[in-house]
mmCIF file of C-alpha atoms in Angstrom:
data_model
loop_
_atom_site.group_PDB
_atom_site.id
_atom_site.type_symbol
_atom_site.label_atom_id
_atom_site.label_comp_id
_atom_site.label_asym_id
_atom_site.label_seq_id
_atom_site.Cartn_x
_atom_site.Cartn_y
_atom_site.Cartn_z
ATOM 1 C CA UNK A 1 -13.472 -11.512 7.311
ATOM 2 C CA UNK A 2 -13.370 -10.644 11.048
ATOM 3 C CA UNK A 3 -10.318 -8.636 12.376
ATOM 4 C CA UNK A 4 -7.114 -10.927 12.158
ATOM 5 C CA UNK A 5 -5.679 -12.354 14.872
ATOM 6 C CA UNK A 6 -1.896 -11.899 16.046
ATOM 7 C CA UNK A 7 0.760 -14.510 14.920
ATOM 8 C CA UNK A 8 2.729 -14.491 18.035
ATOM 9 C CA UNK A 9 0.938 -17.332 19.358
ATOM 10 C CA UNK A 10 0.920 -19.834 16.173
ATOM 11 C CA UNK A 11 2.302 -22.870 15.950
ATOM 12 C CA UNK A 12 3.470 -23.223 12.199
ATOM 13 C CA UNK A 13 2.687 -26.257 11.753
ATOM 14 C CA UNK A 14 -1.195 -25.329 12.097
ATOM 15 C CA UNK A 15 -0.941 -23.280 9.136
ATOM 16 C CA UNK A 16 -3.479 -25.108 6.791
ATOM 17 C CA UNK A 17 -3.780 -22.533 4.416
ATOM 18 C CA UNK A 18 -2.379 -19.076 3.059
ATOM 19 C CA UNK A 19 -3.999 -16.449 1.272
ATOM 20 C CA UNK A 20 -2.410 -12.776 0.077
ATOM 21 C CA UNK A 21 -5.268 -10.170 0.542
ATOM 22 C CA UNK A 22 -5.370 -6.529 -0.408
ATOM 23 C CA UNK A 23 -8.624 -5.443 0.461
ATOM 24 C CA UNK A 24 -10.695 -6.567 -1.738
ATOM 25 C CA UNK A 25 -11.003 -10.255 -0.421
ATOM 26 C CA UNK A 26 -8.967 -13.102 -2.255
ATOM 27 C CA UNK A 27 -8.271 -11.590 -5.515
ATOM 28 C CA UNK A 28 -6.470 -14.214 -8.073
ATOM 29 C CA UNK A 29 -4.893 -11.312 -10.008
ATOM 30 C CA UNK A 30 -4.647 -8.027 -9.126
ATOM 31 C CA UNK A 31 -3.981 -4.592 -11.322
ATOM 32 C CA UNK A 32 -1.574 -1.573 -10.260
ATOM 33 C CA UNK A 33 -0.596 1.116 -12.228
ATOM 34 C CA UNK A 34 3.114 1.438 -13.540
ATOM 35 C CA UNK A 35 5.376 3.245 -10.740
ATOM 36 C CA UNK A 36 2.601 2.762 -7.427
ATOM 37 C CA UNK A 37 3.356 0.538 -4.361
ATOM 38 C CA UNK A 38 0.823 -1.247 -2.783
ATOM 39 C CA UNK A 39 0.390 -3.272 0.751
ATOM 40 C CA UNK A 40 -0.100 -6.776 0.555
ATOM 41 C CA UNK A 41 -0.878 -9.165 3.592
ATOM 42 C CA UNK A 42 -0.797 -12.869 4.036
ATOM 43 C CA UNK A 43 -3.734 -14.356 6.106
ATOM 44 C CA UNK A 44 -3.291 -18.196 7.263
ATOM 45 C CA UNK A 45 -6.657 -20.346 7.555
ATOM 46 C CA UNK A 46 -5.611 -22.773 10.781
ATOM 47 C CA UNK A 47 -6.198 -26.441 10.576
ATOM 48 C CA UNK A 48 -8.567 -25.942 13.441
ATOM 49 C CA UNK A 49 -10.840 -23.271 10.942
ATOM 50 C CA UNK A 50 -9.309 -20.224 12.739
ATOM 51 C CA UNK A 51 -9.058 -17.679 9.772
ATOM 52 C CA UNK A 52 -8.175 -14.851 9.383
ATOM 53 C CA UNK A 53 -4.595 -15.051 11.155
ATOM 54 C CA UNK A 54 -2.427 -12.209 9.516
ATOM 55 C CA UNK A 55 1.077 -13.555 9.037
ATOM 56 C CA UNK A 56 2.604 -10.857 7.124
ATOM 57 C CA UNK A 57 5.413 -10.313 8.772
ATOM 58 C CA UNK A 58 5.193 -13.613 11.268
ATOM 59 C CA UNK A 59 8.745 -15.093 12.356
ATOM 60 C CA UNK A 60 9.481 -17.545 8.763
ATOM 61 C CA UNK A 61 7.211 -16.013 6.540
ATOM 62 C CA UNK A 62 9.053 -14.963 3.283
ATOM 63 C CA UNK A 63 7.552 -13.049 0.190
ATOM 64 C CA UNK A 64 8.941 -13.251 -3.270
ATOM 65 C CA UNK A 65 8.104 -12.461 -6.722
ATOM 66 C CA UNK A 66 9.020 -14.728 -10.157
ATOM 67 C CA UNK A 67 9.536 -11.171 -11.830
ATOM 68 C CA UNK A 68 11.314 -8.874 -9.228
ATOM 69 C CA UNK A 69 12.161 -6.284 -12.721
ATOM 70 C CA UNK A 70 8.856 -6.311 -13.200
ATOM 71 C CA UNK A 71 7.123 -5.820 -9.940
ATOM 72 C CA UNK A 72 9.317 -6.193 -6.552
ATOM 73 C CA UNK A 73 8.083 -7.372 -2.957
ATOM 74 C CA UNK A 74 9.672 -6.642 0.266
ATOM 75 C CA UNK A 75 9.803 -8.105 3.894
ATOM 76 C CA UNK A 76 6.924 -6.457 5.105
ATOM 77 C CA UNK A 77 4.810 -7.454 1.658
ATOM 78 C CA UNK A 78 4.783 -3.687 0.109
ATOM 79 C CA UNK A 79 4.882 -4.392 -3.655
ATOM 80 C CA UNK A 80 6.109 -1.922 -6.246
ATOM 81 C CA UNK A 81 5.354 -1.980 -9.513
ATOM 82 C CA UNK A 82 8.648 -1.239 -11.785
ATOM 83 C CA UNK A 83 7.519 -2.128 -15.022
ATOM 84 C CA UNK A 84 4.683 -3.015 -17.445
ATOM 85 C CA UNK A 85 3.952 -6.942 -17.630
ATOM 86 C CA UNK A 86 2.681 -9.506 -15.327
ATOM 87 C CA UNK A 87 4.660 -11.828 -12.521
ATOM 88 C CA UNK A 88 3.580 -13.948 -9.444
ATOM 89 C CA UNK A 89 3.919 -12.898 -6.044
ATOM 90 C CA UNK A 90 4.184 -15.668 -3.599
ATOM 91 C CA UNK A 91 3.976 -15.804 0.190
ATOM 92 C CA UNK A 92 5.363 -18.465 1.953
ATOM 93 C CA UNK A 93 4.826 -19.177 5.915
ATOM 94 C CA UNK A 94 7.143 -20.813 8.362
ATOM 95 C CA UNK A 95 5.597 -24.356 7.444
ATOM 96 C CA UNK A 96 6.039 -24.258 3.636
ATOM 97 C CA UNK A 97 2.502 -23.448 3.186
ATOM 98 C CA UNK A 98 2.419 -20.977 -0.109
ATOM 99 C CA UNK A 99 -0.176 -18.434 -1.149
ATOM 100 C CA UNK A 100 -0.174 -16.629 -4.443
ATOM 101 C CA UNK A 101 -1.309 -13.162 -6.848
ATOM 102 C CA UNK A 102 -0.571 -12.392 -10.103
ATOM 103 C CA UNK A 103 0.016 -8.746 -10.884
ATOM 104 C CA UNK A 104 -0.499 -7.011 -13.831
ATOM 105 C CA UNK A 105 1.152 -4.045 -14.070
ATOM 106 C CA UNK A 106 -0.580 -1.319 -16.831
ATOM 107 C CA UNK A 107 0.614 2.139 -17.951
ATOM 108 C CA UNK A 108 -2.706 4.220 -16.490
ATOM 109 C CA UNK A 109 -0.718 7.288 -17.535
ATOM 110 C CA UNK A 110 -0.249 10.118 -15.088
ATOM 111 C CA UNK A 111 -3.028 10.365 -12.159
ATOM 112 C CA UNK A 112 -4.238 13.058 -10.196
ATOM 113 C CA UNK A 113 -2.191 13.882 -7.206
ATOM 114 C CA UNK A 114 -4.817 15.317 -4.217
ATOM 115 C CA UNK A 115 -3.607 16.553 -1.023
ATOM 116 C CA UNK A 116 -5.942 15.750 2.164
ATOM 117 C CA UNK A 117 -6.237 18.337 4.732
ATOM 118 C CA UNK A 118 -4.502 21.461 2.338
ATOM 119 C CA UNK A 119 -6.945 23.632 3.018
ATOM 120 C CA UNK A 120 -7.795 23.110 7.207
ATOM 121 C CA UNK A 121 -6.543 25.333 9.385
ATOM 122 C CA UNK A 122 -3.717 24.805 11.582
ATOM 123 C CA UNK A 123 -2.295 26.766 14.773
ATOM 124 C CA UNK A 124 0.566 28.382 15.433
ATOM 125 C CA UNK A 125 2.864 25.878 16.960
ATOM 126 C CA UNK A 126 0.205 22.817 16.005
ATOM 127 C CA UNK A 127 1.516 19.933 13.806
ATOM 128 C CA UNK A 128 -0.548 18.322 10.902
ATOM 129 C CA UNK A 129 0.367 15.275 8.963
ATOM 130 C CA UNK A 130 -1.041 15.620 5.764
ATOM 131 C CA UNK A 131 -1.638 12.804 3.113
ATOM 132 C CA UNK A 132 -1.164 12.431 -0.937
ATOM 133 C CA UNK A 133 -2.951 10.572 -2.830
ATOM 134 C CA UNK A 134 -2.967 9.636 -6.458
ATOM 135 C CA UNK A 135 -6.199 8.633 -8.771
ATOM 136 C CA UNK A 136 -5.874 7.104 -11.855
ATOM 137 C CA UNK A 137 -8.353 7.884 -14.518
ATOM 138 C CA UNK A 138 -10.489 4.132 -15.269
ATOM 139 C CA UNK A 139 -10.454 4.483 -18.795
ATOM 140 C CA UNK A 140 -8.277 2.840 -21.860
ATOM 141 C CA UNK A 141 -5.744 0.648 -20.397
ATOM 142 C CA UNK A 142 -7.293 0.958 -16.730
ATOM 143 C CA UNK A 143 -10.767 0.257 -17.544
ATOM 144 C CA UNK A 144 -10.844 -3.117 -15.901
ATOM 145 C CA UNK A 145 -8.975 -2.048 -12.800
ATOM 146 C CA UNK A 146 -11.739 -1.732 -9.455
ATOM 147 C CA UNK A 147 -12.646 1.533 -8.818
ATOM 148 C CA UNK A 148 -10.627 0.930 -5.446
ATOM 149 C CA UNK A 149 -7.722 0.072 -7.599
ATOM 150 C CA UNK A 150 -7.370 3.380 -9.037
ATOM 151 C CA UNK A 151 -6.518 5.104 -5.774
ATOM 152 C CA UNK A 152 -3.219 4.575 -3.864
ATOM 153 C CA UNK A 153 -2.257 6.611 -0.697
ATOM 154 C CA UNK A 154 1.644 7.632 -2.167
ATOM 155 C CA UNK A 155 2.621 10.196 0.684
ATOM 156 C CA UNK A 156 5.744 7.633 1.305
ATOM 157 C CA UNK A 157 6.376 8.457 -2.439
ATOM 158 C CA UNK A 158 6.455 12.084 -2.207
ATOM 159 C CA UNK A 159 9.940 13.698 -2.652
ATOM 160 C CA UNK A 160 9.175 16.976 -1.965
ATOM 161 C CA UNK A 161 6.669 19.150 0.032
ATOM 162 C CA UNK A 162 6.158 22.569 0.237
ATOM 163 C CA UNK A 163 3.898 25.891 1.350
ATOM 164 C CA UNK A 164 3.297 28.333 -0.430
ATOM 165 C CA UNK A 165 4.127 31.065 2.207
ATOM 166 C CA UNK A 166 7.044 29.594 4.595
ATOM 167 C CA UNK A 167 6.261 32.290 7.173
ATOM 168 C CA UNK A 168 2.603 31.119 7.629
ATOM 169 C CA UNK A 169 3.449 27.410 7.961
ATOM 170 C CA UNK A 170 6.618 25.151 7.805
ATOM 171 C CA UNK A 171 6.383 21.205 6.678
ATOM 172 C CA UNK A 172 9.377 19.025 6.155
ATOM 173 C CA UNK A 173 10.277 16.487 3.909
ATOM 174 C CA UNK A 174 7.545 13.247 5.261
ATOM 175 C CA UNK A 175 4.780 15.993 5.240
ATOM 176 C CA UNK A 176 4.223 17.324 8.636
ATOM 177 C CA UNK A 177 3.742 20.910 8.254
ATOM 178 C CA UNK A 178 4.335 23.331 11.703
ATOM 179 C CA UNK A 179 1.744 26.191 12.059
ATOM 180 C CA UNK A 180 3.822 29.526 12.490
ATOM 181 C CA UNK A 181 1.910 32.383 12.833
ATOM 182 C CA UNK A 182 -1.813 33.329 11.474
ATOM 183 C CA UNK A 183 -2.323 33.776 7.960
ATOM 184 C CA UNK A 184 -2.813 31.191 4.818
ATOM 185 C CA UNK A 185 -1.015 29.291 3.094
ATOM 186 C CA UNK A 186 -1.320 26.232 0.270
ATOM 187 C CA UNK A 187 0.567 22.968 0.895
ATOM 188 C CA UNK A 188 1.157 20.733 -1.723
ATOM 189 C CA UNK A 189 3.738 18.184 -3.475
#
């Protein structure tokens, strides 16, 4: 789909249609392993063919899940995924229009945490965000998950950062790490 317009200027009652998408189109179901988050959006089709209007977080839109134990959904549409099983997450717009994904959530067992960026160099007094991501191996239980399904940006999920050499190169606790003087150092979480 083309890049979604704004909802500041809809009119809710020209919501025709509402779909939850998650990059990979229109799924009906949708896989996440046990413990990740993931972002969902809602897009609205307009009765005058007007699609894709992202409504995620539009005045009146509301998301829920029939399992919130199971897998949870906030405001903004970020699902977590608490527990093994399966549950419905709906999206409803201002107009009562309702979209909806089922989520299976599978034990992929423990993934592969990567760091982007730990080995580029960084200047003294130069900031760096860096980036975690965790890969889940598509075998077993996971072997019908996408291959985009097995990869899930969790930096917001990282508790703890650190560098190897403190003197080299500070980072803090979201994972923005301070150049201090030359040398190397090895950042990871």
């Amino acid at each position: 789909p083309d890049e979604p317009l704004p909802p500041a200027w809809i009119d809710p009652a020209a919501i025709a249609q509402v779909f939850i998408i998650q990059g990979f189109g229109t799924p009906a179901s949708r896989f996440i392993p046990l413990n990740e988050m993931l972002q969902l959006t809602a897009h609205a089709l307009l009765t005058d063919g007007t699609f894709p209007v992202d409504i995620t977080t539009a005045q009146g839109t509301v998301w829920l899940s029939q399992q919130p134990e199971t897998v949870s959904v906030d405001a903004n549409g970020v699902i977590t995924a608490h527990k093994v099983g399966q549950t419905t997450i709906q999206v409803k717009a201002a107009n009562g229009k309702v979209g909806s994904l089922t989520v299976r959530v599978i034990n992929c067992g423990k993934p592969t945490l990567t760091i982007a960026g730990s080995t580029a160099k960084l200047p003294a007094q130069q900031q760096r965000q860096y980036a975690a991501t965790a890969t889940y191996n598509g075998t077993g239980a996971c072997a019908a998950f996408l291959p985009a399904e097995l990869v899930y940006n969790v930096t917001v999920m990282v508790t703890s950062w650190n560098t190897s050499k403190p003197l080299i190169a500070s980072i803090d606790s979201v994972g923005v790490a301070t150049g201090l003087k030359a040398g190397t150092t090895n950042i990871s979480a």
